[in-house]
Amino acid sequence: MLLVSIYGSQRIAENVIYPDVHVQIEADFLSESYFSELSQQYTQIRSGHRKWYVFDHSKAIAAHAILTRMMHDFGNHSDILFEHMHSDLFFETFDQHVRQLPYITEKIHFFRNELNRYGNAPEQIDEMIKLAACGKWQLFSARYHRYEVTGFDAAYHVKFISANGRFEVVYNTENGLKISDAVNMGTYNYAPGSIIPWKYYQHHLYDKVPWMKWGNTDQISYKDIKKMQSRHGSPEQKQSTAEIQKLIKTKMSEKCQI
């Protein structure tokens, strides 16, 4: 009944239109004051658009305004986010406001590709195996990342997700390198998956639904991706995944130096 109610409310909420709202921020990007001002602006905007209806959209309007401002600021200072002491706070704040929306726009959906660069995933799978053995990343299902699009056999694709569930990276185990094509690439999660019903629903709404609507990039649609041959479930895929699992387990017996 809870999920039925959620989906019913979702269909109604999709009628909301996000207006252009100016967000005044004077603090330096990523400073403590920056996040305080974002919070203050959110409260102010929401208060100004509150209607006291059964389905009030003020929360979504305010969240969208904050996200728009954060994307603008990011565009002007993207390099600062690397290794910054408040980088995690940026991701947390952005994700939190995404999850205030009844639906996300195409611009917000594709912005995940900018954010995923900050996961600091190594270029080679050997280094990733060490990180996974130390609990920094974890091997995850690559079911939707094994479509045949390049000269490399997609059966040998494996996916890792960061410990916080935000960042993803896909490797080909034959050459040991990252996969970055628009079909099989790893992407940032605004709402990491979970077996908890509410979190599972959020992952579906904010990560899966937009992918099925727009694909990973504007280069190829989900519809065209699904027409491609998948190597998921093949004997080669199962064997390569098992070998990576074994390597991670073996590395777990070594002392973490990371």
CSV table of N, CA, C and O in Angstrom, one decimal, residues 43-126:
chain,number,residue,atom,x,y,z
A,43,THR,N,15.2,27.7,2.5
A,43,THR,CA,14.1,28.0,3.4
A,43,THR,C,13.3,29.2,3.0
A,43,THR,O,12.1,29.2,3.0
A,44,GLN,N,14.0,30.3,2.5
A,44,GLN,CA,13.4,31.5,2.1
A,44,GLN,C,12.5,31.3,0.8
A,44,GLN,O,11.4,31.7,0.8
A,45,ILE,N,13.1,30.5,-0.1
A,45,ILE,CA,12.4,30.3,-1.4
A,45,ILE,C,11.2,29.4,-1.1
A,45,ILE,O,10.1,29.6,-1.7
A,46,ARG,N,11.4,28.4,-0.3
A,46,ARG,CA,10.2,27.5,0.0
A,46,ARG,C,9.1,28.3,0.7
A,46,ARG,O,7.9,28.1,0.4
A,47,SER,N,9.5,29.1,1.6
A,47,SER,CA,8.5,29.9,2.3
A,47,SER,C,7.7,30.8,1.4
A,47,SER,O,6.5,31.0,1.5
A,48,GLY,N,8.4,31.4,0.4
A,48,GLY,CA,7.8,32.3,-0.6
A,48,GLY,C,6.9,31.6,-1.5
A,48,GLY,O,6.0,32.2,-2.2
A,49,HIS,N,7.0,30.3,-1.7
A,49,HIS,CA,6.2,29.5,-2.7
A,49,HIS,C,5.2,28.6,-2.0
A,49,HIS,O,4.5,27.8,-2.6
A,50,ARG,N,5.1,28.6,-0.7
A,50,ARG,CA,4.2,27.7,0.1
A,50,ARG,C,2.8,28.1,-0.2
A,50,ARG,O,2.4,29.3,-0.1
A,51,LYS,N,1.9,27.1,-0.5
A,51,LYS,CA,0.5,27.4,-0.8
A,51,LYS,C,-0.4,26.7,0.1
A,51,LYS,O,-1.6,26.9,0.0
A,52,TRP,N,0.1,25.8,1.0
A,52,TRP,CA,-0.8,25.1,1.9
A,52,TRP,C,-1.8,24.2,1.2
A,52,TRP,O,-2.9,24.1,1.7
A,53,TYR,N,-1.5,23.7,0.1
A,53,TYR,CA,-2.3,22.8,-0.6
A,53,TYR,C,-2.0,21.4,-0.1
A,53,TYR,O,-1.0,21.1,0.5
A,54,VAL,N,-2.9,20.4,-0.5
A,54,VAL,CA,-2.6,19.0,-0.2
A,54,VAL,C,-1.3,18.6,-0.8
A,54,VAL,O,-0.4,18.0,-0.2
A,55,PHE,N,-1.1,19.0,-2.1
A,55,PHE,CA,0.2,18.7,-2.8
A,55,PHE,C,0.9,20.0,-3.0
A,55,PHE,O,0.7,20.7,-4.0
A,56,ASP,N,1.8,20.4,-2.1
A,56,ASP,CA,2.5,21.6,-2.1
A,56,ASP,C,3.8,21.4,-2.8
A,56,ASP,O,4.6,20.5,-2.4
A,57,HIS,N,4.1,22.3,-3.8
A,57,HIS,CA,5.3,22.1,-4.6
A,57,HIS,C,6.4,23.0,-4.2
A,57,HIS,O,7.5,23.1,-4.9
A,58,SER,N,6.3,23.7,-3.1
A,58,SER,CA,7.3,24.7,-2.7
A,58,SER,C,8.6,24.0,-2.4
A,58,SER,O,9.7,24.6,-2.7
A,59,LYS,N,8.6,22.8,-1.8
A,59,LYS,CA,9.9,22.1,-1.6
A,59,LYS,C,10.6,21.8,-2.8
A,59,LYS,O,11.8,22.0,-2.9
A,60,ALA,N,9.9,21.4,-3.9
A,60,ALA,CA,10.5,21.0,-5.2
A,60,ALA,C,11.1,22.3,-5.8
A,60,ALA,O,12.1,22.3,-6.4
A,61,ILE,N,10.3,23.4,-5.8
A,61,ILE,CA,10.7,24.6,-6.4
A,61,ILE,C,12.0,25.1,-5.8
A,61,ILE,O,12.9,25.6,-6.4
A,62,ALA,N,12.0,25.1,-4.4
A,62,ALA,CA,13.2,25.6,-3.7
A,62,ALA,C,14.4,24.7,-4.0
A,62,ALA,O,15.5,25.2,-4.2
A,63,ALA,N,14.2,23.4,-4.0
A,63,ALA,CA,15.3,22.4,-4.2
A,63,ALA,C,15.9,22.6,-5.6
A,63,ALA,O,17.1,22.6,-5.8
A,64,HIS,N,15.0,22.8,-6.6
A,64,HIS,CA,15.5,23.0,-8.0
A,64,HIS,C,16.3,24.3,-8.1
A,64,HIS,O,17.3,24.3,-8.8
A,65,ALA,N,15.9,25.3,-7.4
A,65,ALA,CA,16.6,26.6,-7.5
A,65,ALA,C,18.0,26.4,-6.9
A,65,ALA,O,19.0,26.9,-7.4
A,66,ILE,N,18.1,25.7,-5.8
A,66,ILE,CA,19.4,25.4,-5.2
A,66,ILE,C,20.3,24.6,-6.1
A,66,ILE,O,21.5,24.9,-6.2
A,67,LEU,N,19.7,23.6,-6.7
A,67,LEU,CA,20.5,22.7,-7.6
A,67,LEU,C,21.0,23.5,-8.8
A,67,LEU,O,22.2,23.3,-9.2
A,68,THR,N,20.2,24.4,-9.3
A,68,THR,CA,20.6,25.2,-10.4
A,68,THR,C,21.8,26.1,-10.1
A,68,THR,O,22.7,26.3,-10.8
A,69,ARG,N,21.7,26.7,-8.9
A,69,ARG,CA,22.8,27.5,-8.4
A,69,ARG,C,24.1,26.7,-8.2
A,69,ARG,O,25.2,27.2,-8.6
A,70,MET,N,23.9,25.6,-7.6
A,70,MET,CA,25.1,24.7,-7.4
A,70,MET,C,25.8,24.3,-8.7
A,70,MET,O,27.0,24.2,-8.8
A,71,MET,N,25.0,24.0,-9.7
A,71,MET,CA,25.5,23.6,-11.0
A,71,MET,C,26.2,24.7,-11.6
A,71,MET,O,27.3,24.6,-12.2
A,72,HIS,N,25.7,25.9,-11.5
A,72,HIS,CA,26.3,27.1,-12.0
A,72,HIS,C,27.7,27.4,-11.3
A,72,HIS,O,28.7,27.6,-12.0
A,73,ASP,N,27.7,27.3,-10.0
A,73,ASP,CA,28.9,27.5,-9.2
A,73,ASP,C,30.0,26.4,-9.6
A,73,ASP,O,31.2,26.7,-9.7
A,74,PHE,N,29.5,25.2,-9.7
A,74,PHE,CA,30.4,24.1,-10.1
A,74,PHE,C,31.1,24.4,-11.4
A,74,PHE,O,32.3,24.2,-11.6
A,75,GLY,N,30.3,24.9,-12.4
A,75,GLY,CA,30.9,25.2,-13.7
A,75,GLY,C,32.0,26.2,-13.7
A,75,GLY,O,32.9,26.2,-14.5
A,76,ASN,N,31.9,27.1,-12.7
A,76,ASN,CA,32.9,28.1,-12.6
A,76,ASN,C,34.1,27.7,-11.7
A,76,ASN,O,35.2,28.3,-11.8
A,77,HIS,N,34.0,26.6,-10.9
A,77,HIS,CA,35.0,26.3,-10.0
A,77,HIS,C,35.2,24.7,-9.9
A,77,HIS,O,35.5,24.2,-8.9
A,78,SER,N,35.0,24.0,-11.0
A,78,SER,CA,35.0,22.6,-11.0
A,78,SER,C,36.3,22.0,-10.5
A,78,SER,O,36.3,20.9,-9.8
A,79,ASP,N,37.5,22.6,-10.7
A,79,ASP,CA,38.7,22.0,-10.3
A,79,ASP,C,38.9,22.1,-8.8
A,79,ASP,O,39.7,21.3,-8.2
A,80,ILE,N,38.3,23.0,-8.2
A,80,ILE,CA,38.4,23.2,-6.7
A,80,ILE,C,37.9,22.0,-6.0
A,80,ILE,O,38.3,21.6,-4.9
A,81,LEU,N,36.9,21.3,-6.6
A,81,LEU,CA,36.2,20.2,-5.9
A,81,LEU,C,37.1,19.0,-5.6
A,81,LEU,O,36.9,18.2,-4.7
A,82,PHE,N,38.2,18.8,-6.4
A,82,PHE,CA,39.1,17.7,-6.2
A,82,PHE,C,39.8,17.9,-4.9
A,82,PHE,O,40.5,18.9,-4.7
A,83,GLU,N,39.7,16.9,-4.0
A,83,GLU,CA,40.4,16.8,-2.8
A,83,GLU,C,40.1,17.9,-1.8
A,83,GLU,O,40.8,18.2,-0.8
A,84,HIS,N,39.0,18.7,-2.0
A,84,HIS,CA,38.7,19.8,-1.1
A,84,HIS,C,38.1,19.2,0.2
A,84,HIS,O,37.4,18.2,0.1
A,85,MET,N,38.3,19.9,1.3
A,85,MET,CA,37.8,19.4,2.6
A,85,MET,C,36.3,19.3,2.6
A,85,MET,O,35.8,18.5,3.4
A,86,HIS,N,35.6,20.1,1.8
A,86,HIS,CA,34.2,20.1,1.8
A,86,HIS,C,33.6,19.4,0.5
A,86,HIS,O,32.4,19.7,0.3
A,87,SER,N,34.4,18.7,-0.2
A,87,SER,CA,33.8,18.1,-1.4
A,87,SER,C,32.7,17.1,-1.1
A,87,SER,O,31.7,17.1,-1.8
A,88,ASP,N,32.8,16.3,0.0
A,88,ASP,CA,31.8,15.4,0.3
A,88,ASP,C,30.5,16.1,0.7
A,88,ASP,O,29.4,15.7,0.4
A,89,LEU,N,30.6,17.3,1.3
A,89,LEU,CA,29.5,18.1,1.7
A,89,LEU,C,28.8,18.6,0.5
A,89,LEU,O,27.5,18.7,0.4
A,90,PHE,N,29.5,18.9,-0.6
A,90,PHE,CA,28.9,19.3,-1.8
A,90,PHE,C,28.0,18.2,-2.4
A,90,PHE,O,26.9,18.4,-2.8
A,91,PHE,N,28.6,17.0,-2.5
A,91,PHE,CA,27.9,15.8,-3.0
A,91,PHE,C,26.6,15.6,-2.1
A,91,PHE,O,25.5,15.3,-2.7
A,92,GLU,N,26.8,15.6,-0.8
A,92,GLU,CA,25.7,15.3,0.1
A,92,GLU,C,24.6,16.3,-0.1
A,92,GLU,O,23.4,16.0,-0.1
A,93,THR,N,24.9,17.6,-0.2
A,93,THR,CA,24.0,18.7,-0.3
A,93,THR,C,23.2,18.6,-1.7
A,93,THR,O,22.0,18.7,-1.7
A,94,PHE,N,24.0,18.3,-2.7
A,94,PHE,CA,23.4,18.2,-4.0
A,94,PHE,C,22.4,17.0,-4.1
A,94,PHE,O,21.3,17.1,-4.5
A,95,ASP,N,22.9,15.8,-3.6
A,95,ASP,CA,22.0,14.7,-3.6
A,95,ASP,C,20.8,14.9,-2.8
A,95,ASP,O,19.7,14.4,-3.2
A,96,GLN,N,20.9,15.5,-1.7
A,96,GLN,CA,19.8,15.8,-0.8
A,96,GLN,C,18.7,16.6,-1.5
A,96,GLN,O,17.5,16.3,-1.4
A,97,HIS,N,19.1,17.6,-2.2
A,97,HIS,CA,18.2,18.4,-2.9
A,97,HIS,C,17.6,17.7,-4.2
A,97,HIS,O,16.4,18.0,-4.5
A,98,VAL,N,18.4,16.9,-4.8
A,98,VAL,CA,17.8,16.1,-5.9
A,98,VAL,C,16.6,15.3,-5.4
A,98,VAL,O,15.6,15.2,-6.1
A,99,ARG,N,16.8,14.7,-4.2
A,99,ARG,CA,15.8,13.8,-3.7
A,99,ARG,C,14.6,14.6,-3.1
A,99,ARG,O,13.6,14.0,-2.6
A,100,GLN,N,14.6,15.9,-3.2
A,100,GLN,CA,13.4,16.7,-2.9
A,100,GLN,C,12.5,16.9,-4.1
A,100,GLN,O,11.4,17.4,-4.0
A,101,LEU,N,13.0,16.5,-5.3
A,101,LEU,CA,12.2,16.8,-6.5
A,101,LEU,C,11.3,15.6,-6.8
A,101,LEU,O,11.6,14.5,-6.6
A,102,PRO,N,10.1,15.9,-7.4
A,102,PRO,CA,9.2,14.9,-7.9
A,102,PRO,C,9.8,14.2,-9.1
A,102,PRO,O,9.4,13.0,-9.4
A,103,TYR,N,10.6,14.9,-9.9
A,103,TYR,CA,11.3,14.3,-11.0
A,103,TYR,C,12.5,15.2,-11.3
A,103,TYR,O,12.5,16.3,-10.9
A,104,ILE,N,13.5,14.6,-12.0
A,104,ILE,CA,14.7,15.4,-12.4
A,104,ILE,C,14.6,15.8,-13.8
A,104,ILE,O,14.1,15.1,-14.7
A,105,THR,N,15.3,16.9,-14.2
A,105,THR,CA,15.3,17.4,-15.5
A,105,THR,C,16.5,16.7,-16.3
A,105,THR,O,17.3,16.1,-15.7
A,106,GLU,N,16.5,16.9,-17.6
A,106,GLU,CA,17.5,16.3,-18.4
A,106,GLU,C,18.9,16.9,-18.0
A,106,GLU,O,19.9,16.2,-18.0
A,107,LYS,N,18.9,18.2,-17.7
A,107,LYS,CA,20.2,18.8,-17.3
A,107,LYS,C,20.7,18.2,-16.1
A,107,LYS,O,21.9,18.0,-16.0
A,108,ILE,N,19.9,18.0,-15.1
A,108,ILE,CA,20.4,17.4,-13.8
A,108,ILE,C,20.8,16.0,-14.0
A,108,ILE,O,21.8,15.5,-13.4
A,109,HIS,N,20.1,15.3,-14.9
A,109,HIS,CA,20.4,13.9,-15.2
A,109,HIS,C,21.8,13.8,-15.7
A,109,HIS,O,22.6,13.0,-15.2
A,110,PHE,N,22.1,14.6,-16.8
A,110,PHE,CA,23.4,14.5,-17.4
A,110,PHE,C,24.5,15.1,-16.5
A,110,PHE,O,25.7,14.8,-16.7
A,111,PHE,N,24.2,15.9,-15.5
A,111,PHE,CA,25.2,16.5,-14.6
A,111,PHE,C,25.9,15.4,-13.8
A,111,PHE,O,27.0,15.6,-13.4
A,112,ARG,N,25.2,14.2,-13.7
A,112,ARG,CA,25.9,13.1,-12.9
A,112,ARG,C,27.2,12.7,-13.6
A,112,ARG,O,28.1,12.2,-12.9
A,113,ASN,N,27.3,12.9,-14.9
A,113,ASN,CA,28.6,12.5,-15.5
A,113,ASN,C,29.7,13.5,-15.1
A,113,ASN,O,30.9,13.0,-15.1
A,114,GLU,N,29.4,14.7,-14.8
A,114,GLU,CA,30.4,15.6,-14.3
A,114,GLU,C,30.8,15.2,-12.9
A,114,GLU,O,32.0,15.1,-12.5
A,115,LEU,N,29.9,14.8,-12.0
A,115,LEU,CA,30.1,14.5,-10.7
A,115,LEU,C,30.9,13.1,-10.5
A,115,LEU,O,31.7,13.0,-9.6
A,116,ASN,N,30.6,12.2,-11.4
A,116,ASN,CA,31.3,10.9,-11.3
A,116,ASN,C,32.8,10.9,-11.5
A,116,ASN,O,33.5,10.0,-11.1
A,117,ARG,N,33.3,12.0,-12.1
A,117,ARG,CA,34.8,12.2,-12.2
A,117,ARG,C,35.5,12.3,-10.9
A,117,ARG,O,36.7,12.1,-10.8
A,118,TYR,N,34.7,12.7,-9.8
A,118,TYR,CA,35.3,12.9,-8.6
A,118,TYR,C,35.4,11.7,-7.6
A,118,TYR,O,35.7,11.8,-6.5
A,119,GLY,N,35.1,10.6,-8.2
A,119,GLY,CA,35.2,9.3,-7.4
A,119,GLY,C,36.6,8.9,-7.3
A,119,GLY,O,36.9,8.0,-6.5
A,120,ASN,N,37.6,9.5,-8.1
A,120,ASN,CA,39.0,9.1,-8.0
A,120,ASN,C,39.3,7.6,-8.2
A,120,ASN,O,40.2,7.0,-7.6
A,121,ALA,N,38.5,7.0,-9.1
A,121,ALA,CA,38.7,5.6,-9.4
A,121,ALA,C,40.0,5.5,-10.2
A,121,ALA,O,40.2,6.3,-11.1
A,122,PRO,N,40.8,4.5,-9.9
A,122,PRO,CA,42.1,4.3,-10.7
A,122,PRO,C,41.8,3.9,-12.1
A,122,PRO,O,40.8,3.4,-12.5
A,123,GLU,N,42.8,4.2,-13.0
A,123,GLU,CA,42.7,3.9,-14.4
A,123,GLU,C,42.7,2.3,-14.6
A,123,GLU,O,42.1,1.8,-15.6
A,124,GLN,N,43.4,1.6,-13.8
A,124,GLN,CA,43.7,0.2,-14.0
A,124,GLN,C,43.0,-0.6,-12.9
A,124,GLN,O,42.9,-0.2,-11.7
A,125,ILE,N,42.4,-1.8,-13.3
A,125,ILE,CA,41.7,-2.6,-12.4
A,125,ILE,C,42.5,-3.2,-11.3
A,125,ILE,O,42.0,-3.5,-10.2
A,126,ASP,N,43.8,-3.4,-11.5
A,126,ASP,CA,44.7,-3.9,-10.5
A,126,ASP,C,44.6,-3.1,-9.2
A,126,ASP,O,44.6,-3.6,-8.1
